[in-house]
Amino acid sequence: MSQRLLLVIAIALGALVIGLALLWEPGRQAAPTGPVGGDFTLHSGDGPVSLAKFRGKVVLLNFGYTYCPDICPTALTSLAAALNQLAPAEAERVAVLFVSVDPERDTPAHLKDYVAFFDPRMVGLTGTPAEVAAVARQYGVFYAKHKSESAAGYVVDHSSETYLIGPDGSLLGRIPHATAPDQVAAEIRKHLDSK
């Protein structure tokens, strides 16, 4: 290698080190890049419910709406099947929450009946449009209303993952839509066992 090439490499490396040193701020943490989760309070058919009520349990949090033609019934059927694969003592340490992204049509009473069809242990939640939007932002949930020719007048496109929340209330991750119930049960057990 020529001395000229070595000099160019040394200058480039020196500039890189100086640039990194100027940008580095000790103690500064990067902003979160995804959903952060966290506590919230919404309304069920039995009154206000806070996520904090379920501390000590693994929580499966799903977002959707009762007029959903396919994604929500499939997801709730799968979650109910996963619950049924757990031993009774395990299932007692799990909560399934279904948050409606259609608060204009999904009343707390209607949600209570809807989720009970899949499994009476599930809890349906809603709130004002602003309350639902705030919880959706916390979890990185997308939803958008679109006019349709259906009798309902509109549909709501929405994220389809189920959010997995640990016994301490922290967001552990997401379970993709259409994950087999035995895999969901295995994921639940993994976090029940780590308690």
N, CA and C atoms as an extended XYZ file, in Angstrom:
585
Properties=species:S:1:pos:R:3:atomname:S:1:resname:S:1:resid:I:1 pbc="F F F"
N         0.835       -1.183        0.000 N   MET     1
C         0.000        0.000        0.000 CA  MET     1
C         0.874        1.237        0.000 C   MET     1
N         0.406        2.197       -0.717 N   SER     2
C         1.197        3.419       -0.764 CA  SER     2
C         0.939        4.264        0.476 C   SER     2
N         1.878        5.128        0.749 N   GLN     3
C         1.722        5.993        1.915 CA  GLN     3
C         0.541        6.945        1.739 C   GLN     3
N         0.271        7.300        0.517 N   ARG     4
C        -0.839        8.207        0.238 CA  ARG     4
C        -2.172        7.544        0.628 C   ARG     4
N        -2.386        6.260        0.273 N   LEU     5
C        -3.599        5.528        0.601 CA  LEU     5
C        -3.726        5.366        2.116 C   LEU     5
N        -2.600        5.051        2.784 N   LEU     6
C        -2.622        4.916        4.237 CA  LEU     6
C        -3.009        6.239        4.910 C   LEU     6
N        -2.530        7.344        4.372 N   LEU     7
C        -2.853        8.658        4.912 CA  LEU     7
C        -4.344        8.959        4.754 C   LEU     7
N        -4.924        8.619        3.600 N   VAL     8
C        -6.355        8.842        3.363 CA  VAL     8
C        -7.180        7.999        4.330 C   VAL     8
N        -6.798        6.746        4.532 N   ILE     9
C        -7.516        5.875        5.462 CA  ILE     9
C        -7.412        6.416        6.881 C   ILE     9
N        -6.230        6.859        7.286 N   ALA    10
C        -6.036        7.400        8.637 CA  ALA    10
C        -6.881        8.653        8.853 C   ALA    10
N        -6.960        9.518        7.854 N   ILE    11
C        -7.767       10.744        7.972 CA  ILE    11
C        -9.250       10.389        8.079 C   ILE    11
N        -9.707        9.431        7.264 N   ALA    12
C       -11.116        9.019        7.293 CA  ALA    12
C       -11.475        8.422        8.654 C   ALA    12
N       -10.602        7.560        9.191 N   LEU    13
C       -10.852        6.966       10.497 CA  LEU    13
C       -10.845        8.036       11.593 C   LEU    13
N        -9.937        8.962       11.501 N   GLY    14
C        -9.875       10.046       12.481 CA  GLY    14
C       -11.139       10.887       12.455 C   GLY    14
N       -11.647       11.188       11.247 N   ALA    15
C       -12.880       11.973       11.117 CA  ALA    15
C       -14.067       11.207       11.703 C   ALA    15
N       -14.097        9.901       11.484 N   LEU    16
C       -15.167        9.070       12.025 CA  LEU    16
C       -15.143        9.085       13.553 C   LEU    16
N       -13.978        8.917       14.145 N   VAL    17
C       -13.840        8.914       15.602 CA  VAL    17
C       -14.241       10.274       16.174 C   VAL    17
N       -13.794       11.349       15.559 N   ILE    18
C       -14.150       12.692       16.043 CA  ILE    18
C       -15.653       12.917       15.930 C   ILE    18
N       -16.259       12.497       14.810 N   GLY    19
C       -17.706       12.651       14.615 CA  GLY    19
C       -18.493       11.888       15.665 C   GLY    19
N       -18.090       10.656       15.935 N   LEU    20
C       -18.776        9.871       16.957 CA  LEU    20
C       -18.611       10.492       18.337 C   LEU    20
N       -17.437       11.005       18.628 N   ALA    21
C       -17.197       11.632       19.930 CA  ALA    21
C       -18.060       12.874       20.108 C   ALA    21
N       -18.263       13.635       19.046 N   LEU    22
C       -19.089       14.839       19.138 CA  LEU    22
C       -20.574       14.502       19.329 C   LEU    22
N       -21.030       13.386       18.755 N   LEU    23
C       -22.428       13.001       18.853 CA  LEU    23
C       -22.749       12.206       20.117 C   LEU    23
N       -21.769       11.627       20.741 N   TRP    24
C       -21.988       10.755       21.891 CA  TRP    24
C       -22.357       11.580       23.112 C   TRP    24
N       -23.443       11.176       23.767 N   GLU    25
C       -23.870       11.829       24.993 CA  GLU    25
C       -24.029       10.751       26.058 C   GLU    25
N       -23.099       10.676       27.009 N   PRO    26
C       -23.212        9.647       28.049 CA  PRO    26
C       -24.532        9.769       28.807 C   PRO    26
N       -25.154        8.620       29.087 N   GLY    27
C       -26.393        8.590       29.848 CA  GLY    27
C       -27.640        8.788       29.022 C   GLY    27
N       -27.489        9.213       27.776 N   ARG    28
C       -28.657        9.412       26.928 CA  ARG    28
C       -29.127        8.063       26.402 C   ARG    28
N       -30.438        7.834       26.500 N   GLN    29
C       -31.005        6.597       25.992 CA  GLN    29
C       -31.758        6.895       24.711 C   GLN    29
N       -31.723        5.956       23.804 N   ALA    30
C       -32.455        6.118       22.554 CA  ALA    30
C       -33.953        6.085       22.833 C   ALA    30
N       -34.695        6.836       22.056 N   ALA    31
C       -36.153        6.815       22.183 CA  ALA    31
C       -36.667        5.450       21.751 C   ALA    31
N       -37.742        4.978       22.389 N   PRO    32
C       -38.296        3.696       21.978 CA  PRO    32
C       -38.734        3.749       20.519 C   PRO    32
N       -38.527        2.662       19.804 N   THR    33
C       -38.846        2.649       18.385 CA  THR    33
C       -40.141        1.910       18.090 C   THR    33
N       -40.735        1.283       19.048 N   GLY    34
C       -41.963        0.536       18.824 CA  GLY    34
C       -42.950        0.814       19.928 C   GLY    34
N       -43.977       -0.012       20.002 N   PRO    35
C       -44.963        0.196       21.063 CA  PRO    35
C       -44.335        0.018       22.436 C   PRO    35
N       -44.785        0.827       23.365 N   VAL    36
C       -44.228        0.752       24.714 CA  VAL    36
C       -45.190        0.118       25.699 C   VAL    36
N       -46.467        0.006       25.324 N   GLY    37
C       -47.444       -0.586       26.225 CA  GLY    37
C       -47.714        0.316       27.402 C   GLY    37
N       -48.116       -0.285       28.501 N   GLY    38
C       -48.379        0.476       29.713 CA  GLY    38
C       -49.813        0.341       30.175 C   GLY    38
N       -50.055        0.853       31.357 N   ASP    39
C       -51.366        0.729       31.977 CA  ASP    39
C       -52.387        1.613       31.266 C   ASP    39
N       -53.632        1.245       31.379 N   PHE    40
C       -54.747        2.021       30.847 CA  PHE    40
C       -56.006        1.605       31.593 C   PHE    40
N       -57.024        2.419       31.482 N   THR    41
C       -58.337        2.088       32.031 CA  THR    41
C       -59.376        2.324       30.946 C   THR    41
N       -60.184        1.295       30.680 N   LEU    42
C       -61.296        1.397       29.738 CA  LEU    42
C       -62.534        0.822       30.420 C   LEU    42
N       -63.630        0.705       29.671 N   HIS    43
C       -64.898        0.305       30.270 CA  HIS    43
C       -65.356       -1.054       29.760 C   HIS    43
N       -65.772       -1.906       30.692 N   SER    44
C       -66.331       -3.217       30.364 CA  SER    44
C       -67.823       -3.182       30.670 C   SER    44
N       -68.509       -4.270       30.389 N   GLY    45
C       -69.917       -4.378       30.728 CA  GLY    45
C       -70.166       -4.371       32.228 C   GLY    45
N       -69.091       -4.557       33.009 N   ASP    46
C       -69.205       -4.555       34.474 CA  ASP    46
C       -68.572       -3.326       35.117 C   ASP    46
N       -68.213       -2.335       34.301 N   GLY    47
C       -67.627       -1.110       34.838 CA  GLY    47
C       -66.188       -0.915       34.385 C   GLY    47
N       -65.517        0.108       34.934 N   PRO    48
C       -64.140        0.405       34.529 CA  PRO    48
C       -63.191       -0.746       34.858 C   PRO    48
N       -62.245       -0.959       33.944 N   VAL    49
C       -61.235       -2.004       34.127 CA  VAL    49
C       -59.880       -1.409       33.776 C   VAL    49
N       -58.923       -1.574       34.676 N   SER    50
C       -57.545       -1.134       34.431 CA  SER    50
C       -56.672       -2.351       34.168 C   SER    50
N       -55.697       -2.167       33.311 N   LEU    51
C       -54.749       -3.250       33.056 CA  LEU    51
C       -54.062       -3.659       34.356 C   LEU    51
N       -53.833       -2.707       35.240 N   ALA    52
C       -53.166       -2.986       36.521 CA  ALA    52
C       -53.915       -4.026       37.352 C   ALA    52
N       -55.212       -4.172       37.123 N   LYS    53
C       -56.019       -5.167       37.848 CA  LYS    53
C       -55.496       -6.584       37.607 C   LYS    53
N       -54.799       -6.771       36.492 N   PHE    54
C       -54.363       -8.107       36.101 CA  PHE    54
C       -52.898       -8.383       36.420 C   PHE    54
N       -52.275       -7.567       37.297 N   ARG    55
C       -50.895       -7.834       37.706 CA  ARG    55
C       -50.828       -9.235       38.297 C   ARG    55
N       -49.766       -9.946       37.962 N   GLY    56
C       -49.620      -11.325       38.407 CA  GLY    56
C       -50.122      -12.320       37.376 C   GLY    56
N       -50.778      -11.818       36.336 N   LYS    57
C       -51.280      -12.687       35.272 CA  LYS    57
C       -50.584      -12.361       33.955 C   LYS    57
N       -50.555      -13.330       33.067 N   VAL    58
C       -50.152      -13.084       31.684 CA  VAL    58
C       -51.404      -12.576       30.985 C   VAL    58
N       -51.285      -11.460       30.288 N   VAL    59
C       -52.434      -10.858       29.611 CA  VAL    59
C       -52.232      -10.935       28.105 C   VAL    59
N       -53.274      -11.375       27.422 N   LEU    60
C       -53.319      -11.355       25.963 CA  LEU    60
C       -54.262      -10.217       25.585 C   LEU    60
N       -53.733       -9.209       24.912 N   LEU    61
C       -54.486       -8.005       24.576 CA  LEU    61
C       -54.697       -7.968       23.072 C   LEU    61
N       -55.969       -7.982       22.655 N   ASN    62
C       -56.296       -7.985       21.237 CA  ASN    62
C       -57.176       -6.778       20.930 C   ASN    62
N       -56.976       -6.192       19.768 N   PHE    63
C       -57.758       -5.034       19.332 CA  PHE    63
C       -58.585       -5.427       18.119 C   PHE    63
N       -59.829       -4.994       18.080 N   GLY    64
C       -60.693       -5.303       16.947 CA  GLY    64
C       -62.051       -4.679       17.158 C   GLY    64
N       -63.080       -5.301       16.582 N   TYR    65
C       -64.436       -4.788       16.772 CA  TYR    65
C       -65.442       -5.884       16.477 C   TYR    65
N       -66.643       -5.749       17.025 N   THR    66
C       -67.612       -6.833       16.961 CA  THR    66
C       -68.212       -7.028       15.579 C   THR    66
N       -68.180       -6.021       14.722 N   TYR    67
C       -68.711       -6.160       13.361 CA  TYR    67
C       -67.655       -6.685       12.393 C   TYR    67
N       -66.482       -6.999       12.883 N   CYS    68
C       -65.380       -7.496       12.057 CA  CYS    68
C       -65.820       -8.813       11.396 C   CYS    68
N       -65.684       -8.904       10.076 N   PRO    69
C       -66.187      -10.096        9.392 CA  PRO    69
C       -65.307      -11.335        9.508 C   PRO    69
N       -64.007      -11.171        9.792 N   ASP    70
C       -63.148      -12.355        9.742 CA  ASP    70
C       -61.989      -12.362       10.739 C   ASP    70
N       -61.193      -11.333       10.791 N   ILE    71
C       -59.976      -11.320       11.615 CA  ILE    71
C       -60.302      -11.521       13.095 C   ILE    71
N       -61.244      -10.749       13.612 N   CYS    72
C       -61.541      -10.809       15.054 CA  CYS    72
C       -62.150      -12.143       15.479 C   CYS    72
N       -63.150      -12.653       14.767 N   PRO    73
C       -63.672      -13.962       15.186 CA  PRO    73
C       -62.608      -15.058       15.135 C   PRO    73
N       -61.743      -15.006       14.132 N   THR    74
C       -60.671      -15.993       14.030 CA  THR    74
C       -59.705      -15.861       15.201 C   THR    74
N       -59.314      -14.624       15.516 N   ALA    75
C       -58.366      -14.392       16.614 CA  ALA    75
C       -58.955      -14.829       17.952 C   ALA    75
N       -60.199      -14.464       18.215 N   LEU    76
C       -60.805      -14.808       19.504 CA  LEU    76
C       -61.062      -16.309       19.625 C   LEU    76
N       -61.393      -16.953       18.522 N   THR    77
C       -61.548      -18.416       18.530 CA  THR    77
C       -60.219      -19.085       18.873 C   THR    77
N       -59.142      -18.587       18.283 N   SER    78
C       -57.815      -19.138       18.541 CA  SER    78
C       -57.383      -18.907       19.992 C   SER    78
N       -57.649      -17.718       20.518 N   LEU    79
C       -57.284      -17.425       21.905 CA  LEU    79
C       -58.091      -18.289       22.875 C   LEU    79
N       -59.376      -18.497       22.570 N   ALA    80
C       -60.198      -19.363       23.418 CA  ALA    80
C       -59.670      -20.796       23.386 C   ALA    80
N       -59.272      -21.275       22.208 N   ALA    81
C       -58.719      -22.627       22.091 CA  ALA    81
C       -57.416      -22.743       22.873 C   ALA    81
N       -56.589      -21.689       22.839 N   ALA    82
C       -55.334      -21.700       23.607 CA  ALA    82
C       -55.629      -21.763       25.105 C   ALA    82
N       -56.601      -20.976       25.567 N   LEU    83
C       -56.974      -21.023       26.980 CA  LEU    83
C       -57.426      -22.422       27.385 C   LEU    83
N       -58.169      -23.072       26.504 N   ASN    84
C       -58.691      -24.402       26.811 CA  ASN    84
C       -57.596      -25.471       26.823 C   ASN    84
N       -56.427      -25.172       26.258 N   GLN    85
C       -55.311      -26.114       26.303 CA  GLN    85
C       -54.522      -26.010       27.608 C   GLN    85
N       -54.794      -24.974       28.371 N   LEU    86
C       -54.092      -24.780       29.640 CA  LEU    86
C       -54.793      -25.556       30.744 C   LEU    86
N       -54.033      -25.982       31.729 N   ALA    87
C       -54.620      -26.588       32.925 CA  ALA    87
C       -55.425      -25.512       33.650 C   ALA    87
N       -56.459      -25.877       34.385 N   PRO    88
C       -57.269      -24.869       35.089 CA  PRO    88
C       -56.439      -23.912       35.953 C   PRO    88
N       -55.432      -24.431       36.642 N   ALA    89
C       -54.590      -23.564       37.482 CA  ALA    89
C       -53.790      -22.579       36.621 C   ALA    89
N       -53.381      -23.005       35.432 N   GLU    90
C       -52.666      -22.103       34.517 CA  GLU    90
C       -53.619      -21.043       33.977 C   GLU    90
N       -54.793      -21.469       33.533 N   ALA    91
C       -55.765      -20.548       32.937 CA  ALA    91
C       -56.192      -19.460       33.916 C   ALA    91
N       -56.208      -19.760       35.211 N   GLU    92
C       -56.557      -18.759       36.218 CA  GLU    92
C       -55.541      -17.622       36.266 C   GLU    92
N       -54.341      -17.869       35.762 N   ARG    93
C       -53.271      -16.868       35.780 CA  ARG    93
C       -53.120      -16.159       34.438 C   ARG    93
N       -54.188      -16.241       33.607 N   VAL    94
C       -54.188      -15.626       32.275 CA  VAL    94
C       -55.449      -14.788       32.119 C   VAL    94
N       -55.315      -13.631       31.477 N   ALA    95
C       -56.473      -12.798       31.146 CA  ALA    95
C       -56.428      -12.485       29.656 C   ALA    95
N       -57.595      -12.490       29.027 N   VAL    96
C       -57.712      -12.096       27.619 CA  VAL    96
C       -58.597      -10.857       27.567 C   VAL    96
N       -58.034       -9.768       27.040 N   LEU    97
C       -58.750       -8.501       26.918 CA  LEU    97
C       -58.927       -8.172       25.441 C   LEU    97
N       -60.137       -7.804       25.068 N   PHE    98
C       -60.460       -7.440       23.686 CA  PHE    98
C       -60.901       -5.988       23.687 C   PHE    98
N       -60.099       -5.102       23.072 N   VAL    99
C       -60.390       -3.671       23.033 CA  VAL    99
C       -61.016       -3.327       21.695 C   VAL    99
N       -62.201       -2.741       21.723 N   SER   100
C       -62.871       -2.351       20.489 CA  SER   100
C       -62.280       -1.061       19.935 C   SER   100
N       -61.979       -1.094       18.633 N   VAL   101
C       -61.526        0.111       17.930 CA  VAL   101
C       -62.712        0.758       17.201 C   VAL   101
N       -63.913        0.361       17.583 N   ASP   102
C       -65.153        0.902       17.009 CA  ASP   102
C       -66.080        1.330       18.152 C   ASP   102
N       -65.644        2.311       18.957 N   PRO   103
C       -66.434        2.674       20.135 CA  PRO   103
C       -67.801        3.279       19.795 C   PRO   103
N       -67.980        3.730       18.570 N   GLU   104
C       -69.274        4.291       18.190 CA  GLU   104
C       -70.366        3.222       18.190 C   GLU   104
N       -70.016        1.981       17.824 N   ARG   105
C       -71.026        0.912       17.763 CA  ARG   105
C       -70.896       -0.088       18.896 C   ARG   105
N       -69.696       -0.297       19.395 N   ASP   106
C       -69.471       -1.342       20.403 CA  ASP   106
C       -69.615       -0.789       21.816 C   ASP   106
N       -70.786       -0.974       22.375 N   THR   107
C       -71.022       -0.553       23.755 CA  THR   107
C       -70.411       -1.588       24.696 C   THR   107
N       -70.155       -1.218       25.937 N   PRO   108
C       -69.638       -2.201       26.899 CA  PRO   108
C       -70.534       -3.435       27.024 C   PRO   108
N       -71.851       -3.244       27.044 N   ALA   109
C       -72.769       -4.387       27.184 CA  ALA   109
C       -72.693       -5.299       25.956 C   ALA   109
N       -72.641       -4.708       24.781 N   HIS   110
C       -72.545       -5.497       23.551 CA  HIS   110
C       -71.231       -6.274       23.517 C   HIS   110
N       -70.143       -5.638       23.918 N   LEU   111
C       -68.839       -6.308       23.951 CA  LEU   111
C       -68.835       -7.473       24.928 C   LEU   111
N       -69.493       -7.290       26.066 N   LYS   112
C       -69.545       -8.358       27.065 CA  LYS   112
C       -70.202       -9.608       26.471 C   LYS   112
N       -71.309       -9.421       25.776 N   ASP   113
C       -71.984      -10.551       25.137 CA  ASP   113
C       -71.136      -11.152       24.021 C   ASP   113
N       -70.490      -10.296       23.252 N   TYR   114
C       -69.689      -10.752       22.110 CA  TYR   114
C       -68.532      -11.647       22.554 C   TYR   114
N       -67.730      -11.189       23.512 N   VAL   115
C       -66.574      -11.989       23.923 CA  VAL   115
C       -66.996      -13.245       24.674 C   VAL   115
N       -68.124      -13.186       25.378 N   ALA   116
C       -68.608      -14.371       26.100 CA  ALA   116
C       -68.953      -15.501       25.145 C   ALA   116
N       -69.333      -15.166       23.920 N   PHE   117
C       -69.610      -16.187       22.918 CA  PHE   117
C       -68.371      -17.046       22.666 C   PHE   117
N       -67.186      -16.422       22.694 N   PHE   118
C       -65.931      -17.142       22.452 CA  PHE   118
C       -65.437      -17.822       23.725 C   PHE   118
N       -65.477      -17.087       24.839 N   ASP   119
C       -65.069      -17.641       26.125 CA  ASP   119
C       -65.512      -16.668       27.215 C   ASP   119
N       -66.254      -17.138       28.199 N   PRO   120
C       -66.759      -16.231       29.239 CA  PRO   120
C       -65.661      -15.605       30.097 C   PRO   120
N       -64.434      -16.115       30.005 N   ARG   121
C       -63.334      -15.528       30.774 CA  ARG   121
C       -62.764      -14.279       30.109 C   ARG   121
N       -63.098      -14.049       28.848 N   MET   122
C       -62.588      -12.873       28.132 CA  MET   122
C       -63.312      -11.616       28.598 C   MET   122
N       -62.614      -10.482       28.497 N   VAL   123
C       -63.174       -9.195       28.906 CA  VAL   123
C       -63.165       -8.258       27.702 C   VAL   123
N       -64.336       -7.738       27.353 N   GLY   124
C       -64.448       -6.764       26.271 CA  GLY   124
C       -64.363       -5.359       26.830 C   GLY   124
N       -63.572       -4.509       26.174 N   LEU   125
C       -63.332       -3.150       26.671 CA  LEU   125
C       -63.535       -2.109       25.577 C   LEU   125
N       -63.998       -0.954       25.970 N   THR   126
C       -64.110        0.175       25.061 CA  THR   126
C       -64.029        1.461       25.880 C   THR   126
N       -64.159        2.572       25.198 N   GLY   127
C       -64.120        3.875       25.849 CA  GLY   127
C       -64.554        4.918       24.853 C   GLY   127
N       -64.261        6.145       25.147 N   THR   128
C       -64.530        7.204       24.180 CA  THR   128
C       -63.562        7.031       23.018 C   THR   128
N       -63.858        7.623       21.867 N   PRO   129
C       -62.893        7.538       20.771 CA  PRO   129
C       -61.488        8.013       21.179 C   PRO   129
N       -61.404        9.053       21.992 N   ALA   130
C       -60.091        9.558       22.430 CA  ALA   130
C       -59.389        8.561       23.350 C   ALA   130
N       -60.146        7.919       24.250 N   GLU   131
C       -59.542        6.926       25.153 CA  GLU   131
C       -59.020        5.719       24.377 C   GLU   131
N       -59.818        5.245       23.425 N   VAL   132
C       -59.398        4.097       22.614 CA  VAL   132
C       -58.167        4.467       21.788 C   VAL   132
N       -58.161        5.663       21.208 N   ALA   133
C       -57.013        6.105       20.401 CA  ALA   133
C       -55.749        6.180       21.252 C   ALA   133
N       -55.865        6.623       22.491 N   ALA   134
C       -54.689        6.725       23.371 CA  ALA   134
C       -54.115        5.344       23.664 C   ALA   134
N       -54.971        4.369       23.951 N   VAL   135
C       -54.491        3.011       24.225 CA  VAL   135
C       -53.880        2.405       22.957 C   VAL   135
N       -54.517        2.632       21.825 N   ALA   136
C       -53.980        2.120       20.562 CA  ALA   136
C       -52.579        2.686       20.304 C   ALA   136
N       -52.380        3.968       20.568 N   ARG   137
C       -51.041        4.575       20.390 CA  ARG   137
C       -50.024        3.919       21.308 C   ARG   137
N       -50.405        3.656       22.557 N   GLN   138
C       -49.484        3.021       23.516 CA  GLN   138
C       -48.956        1.694       22.982 C   GLN   138
N       -49.818        0.975       22.277 N   TYR   139
C       -49.455       -0.367       21.820 CA  TYR   139
C       -49.097       -0.414       20.333 C   TYR   139
N       -49.059        0.737       19.682 N   GLY   140
C       -48.685        0.773       18.269 CA  GLY   140
C       -49.723        0.140       17.361 C   GLY   140
N       -50.993        0.253       17.739 N   VAL   141
C       -52.078       -0.354       16.966 CA  VAL   141
C       -52.569        0.623       15.909 C   VAL   141
N       -52.692        0.119       14.684 N   PHE   142
C       -53.251        0.893       13.587 CA  PHE   142
C       -54.725        0.536       13.436 C   PHE   142
N       -55.570        1.527       13.212 N   TYR   143
C       -56.948        1.261       12.798 CA  TYR   143
C       -57.477        2.471       12.040 C   TYR   143
N       -58.359        2.198       11.081 N   ALA   144
C       -58.930        3.267       10.266 CA  ALA   144
C       -60.298        2.835        9.757 C   ALA   144
N       -61.256        3.735        9.848 N   LYS   145
C       -62.618        3.478        9.407 CA  LYS   145
C       -62.721        3.749        7.902 C   LYS   145
N       -63.443        2.863        7.186 N   HIS   146
C       -63.667        3.022        5.742 CA  HIS   146
C       -65.137        2.749        5.434 C   HIS   146
N       -65.727        3.585        4.592 N   LYS   147
C       -67.109        3.350        4.171 CA  LYS   147
C       -67.187        2.038        3.418 C   LYS   147
N       -68.339        1.380        3.553 N   SER   148
C       -68.539        0.139        2.811 CA  SER   148
C       -69.996        0.039        2.393 C   SER   148
N       -70.238       -0.873        1.491 N   GLU   149
C       -71.601       -1.098        1.001 CA  GLU   149
C       -72.371       -2.043        1.927 C   GLU   149
N       -71.766       -2.483        3.000 N   SER   150
C       -72.415       -3.418        3.921 CA  SER   150
C       -73.541       -2.723        4.683 C   SER   150
N       -74.378       -3.512        5.314 N   ALA   151
C       -75.482       -2.972        6.110 CA  ALA   151
C       -74.964       -2.108        7.262 C   ALA   151
N       -73.766       -2.417        7.745 N   ALA   152
C       -73.185       -1.657        8.860 CA  ALA   152
C       -72.744       -0.264        8.416 C   ALA   152
N       -72.500       -0.062        7.126 N   GLY   153
C       -72.134        1.251        6.609 CA  GLY   153
C       -70.650        1.537        6.566 C   GLY   153
N       -69.887        0.860        7.393 N   TYR   154
C       -68.441        1.032        7.358 CA  TYR   154
C       -67.756       -0.172        7.972 C   TYR   154
N       -66.494       -0.320        7.628 N   VAL   155
C       -65.633       -1.346        8.219 CA  VAL   155
C       -64.449       -0.633        8.847 C   VAL   155
N       -63.738       -1.338        9.717 N   VAL   156
C       -62.564       -0.756       10.357 CA  VAL   156
C       -61.371       -1.665       10.079 C   VAL   156
N       -60.429       -1.171        9.309 N   ASP   157
C       -59.169       -1.902        9.130 CA  ASP   157
C       -58.381       -1.732       10.425 C   ASP   157
N       -57.703       -2.805       10.853 N   HIS   158
C       -56.965       -2.699       12.116 CA  HIS   158
C       -55.836       -3.717       12.176 C   HIS   158
N       -54.887       -3.442       13.061 N   SER   159
C       -53.795       -4.378       13.320 CA  SER   159
C       -54.394       -5.684       13.817 C   SER   159
N       -53.712       -6.782       13.532 N   SER   160
C       -54.300       -8.078       13.879 CA  SER   160
C       -53.492       -8.885       14.889 C   SER   160
N       -52.382       -8.358       15.369 N   GLU   161
C       -51.579       -9.100       16.352 CA  GLU   161
C       -52.253       -9.080       17.718 C   GLU   161
N       -51.856      -10.033       18.538 N   THR   162
C       -52.253      -10.050       19.939 CA  THR   162
C       -51.026       -9.667       20.754 C   THR   162
N       -51.192       -8.744       21.672 N   TYR   163
C       -50.084       -8.242       22.477 CA  TYR   163
C       -49.975       -9.079       23.747 C   TYR   163
N       -48.764       -9.490       24.046 N   LEU   164
C       -48.483      -10.334       25.196 CA  LEU   164
C       -47.895       -9.460       26.301 C   LEU   164
N       -48.571       -9.440       27.446 N   ILE   165
C       -48.173       -8.592       28.568 CA  ILE   165
C       -47.827       -9.491       29.747 C   ILE   165
N       -46.679       -9.253       30.332 N   GLY   166
C       -46.189      -10.088       31.419 CA  GLY   166
C       -46.898       -9.825       32.740 C   GLY   166
N       -46.681      -10.711       33.716 N   PRO   167
C       -47.302      -10.553       35.039 CA  PRO   167
C       -46.966       -9.228       35.727 C   PRO   167
N       -45.841       -8.599       35.316 N   ASP   168
C       -45.470       -7.309       35.910 CA  ASP   168
C       -46.056       -6.125       35.145 C   ASP   168
N       -46.845       -6.405       34.101 N   GLY   169
C       -47.470       -5.343       33.311 CA  GLY   169
C       -46.647       -4.877       32.134 C   GLY   169
N       -45.473       -5.458       31.924 N   SER   170
C       -44.619       -5.017       30.811 CA  SER   170
C       -45.027       -5.700       29.516 C   SER   170
N       -44.864       -4.987       28.419 N   LEU   171
C       -45.146       -5.532       27.098 CA  LEU   171
C       -44.017       -6.474       26.715 C   LEU   171
N       -44.351       -7.746       26.518 N   LEU   172
C       -43.346       -8.759       26.202 CA  LEU   172
C       -43.167       -8.948       24.702 C   LEU   172
N       -44.206       -8.698       23.944 N   GLY   173
C       -44.120       -8.889       22.501 CA  GLY   173
C       -45.491       -9.041       21.884 C   GLY   173
N       -45.473       -9.501       20.613 N   ARG   174
C       -46.708       -9.670       19.859 CA  ARG   174
C       -46.794      -11.087       19.326 C   ARG   174
N       -47.993      -11.595       19.302 N   ILE   175
C       -48.254      -12.906       18.716 CA  ILE   175
C       -48.954      -12.649       17.387 C   ILE   175
N       -48.377      -13.094       16.276 N   PRO   176
C       -48.986      -12.834       14.969 CA  PRO   176
C       -50.363      -13.477       14.839 C   PRO   176
N       -51.205      -12.839       14.048 N   HIS   177
C       -52.527      -13.391       13.749 CA  HIS   177
C       -52.346      -14.762       13.097 C   HIS   177
N       -53.267      -15.657       13.365 N   ALA   178
C       -53.279      -17.020       12.814 CA  ALA   178
C       -52.210      -17.917       13.418 C   ALA   178
N       -51.607      -17.517       14.546 N   THR   179
C       -50.712      -18.426       15.261 CA  THR   179
C       -51.572      -19.556       15.831 C   THR   179
N       -51.112      -20.769       15.673 N   ALA   180
C       -51.883      -21.936       16.128 CA  ALA   180
C       -52.099      -21.882       17.639 C   ALA   180
N       -53.270      -22.319       18.109 N   PRO   181
C       -53.564      -22.277       19.545 CA  PRO   181
C       -52.524      -22.986       20.412 C   PRO   181
N       -51.962      -24.100       19.943 N   ASP   182
C       -50.954      -24.778       20.762 CA  ASP   182
C       -49.694      -23.938       20.904 C   ASP   182
N       -49.365      -23.152       19.880 N   GLN   183
C       -48.209      -22.264       19.977 CA  GLN   183
C       -48.501      -21.092       20.923 C   GLN   183
N       -49.734      -20.600       20.884 N   VAL   184
C       -50.126      -19.525       21.808 CA  VAL   184
C       -50.062      -20.049       23.241 C   VAL   184
N       -50.580      -21.262       23.465 N   ALA   185
C       -50.536      -21.862       24.802 CA  ALA   185
C       -49.096      -22.040       25.274 C   ALA   185
N       -48.216      -22.445       24.361 N   ALA   186
C       -46.798      -22.623       24.718 CA  ALA   186
C       -46.168      -21.283       25.097 C   ALA   186
N       -46.519      -20.237       24.378 N   GLU   187
C       -45.981      -18.897       24.679 CA  GLU   187
C       -46.489      -18.426       26.050 C   GLU   187
N       -47.753      -18.680       26.329 N   ILE   188
C       -48.314      -18.322       27.638 CA  ILE   188
C       -47.556      -19.071       28.748 C   ILE   188
N       -47.400      -20.381       28.570 N   ARG   189
C       -46.719      -21.182       29.600 CA  ARG   189
C       -45.302      -20.714       29.845 C   ARG   189
N       -44.631      -20.304       28.775 N   LYS   190
C       -43.248      -19.836       28.923 CA  LYS   190
C       -43.196      -18.675       29.912 C   LYS   190
N       -44.180      -17.791       29.851 N   HIS   191
C       -44.172      -16.622       30.730 CA  HIS   191
C       -44.802      -16.902       32.086 C   HIS   191
N       -45.662      -17.904       32.161 N   LEU   192
C       -46.164      -18.334       33.469 CA  LEU   192
C       -45.046      -18.982       34.256 C   LEU   192
N       -44.219      -19.773       33.551 N   ASP   193
C       -43.122      -20.492       34.213 CA  ASP   193
C       -41.990      -19.569       34.634 C   ASP   193
N       -41.861      -18.411       33.958 N   SER   194
C       -40.740      -17.516       34.282 CA  SER   194
C       -41.065      -16.613       35.459 C   SER   194
N       -42.274      -16.700       35.964 N   LYS   195
C       -42.701      -15.828       37.074 CA  LYS   195
C       -41.977      -16.177       38.352 C   LYS   195
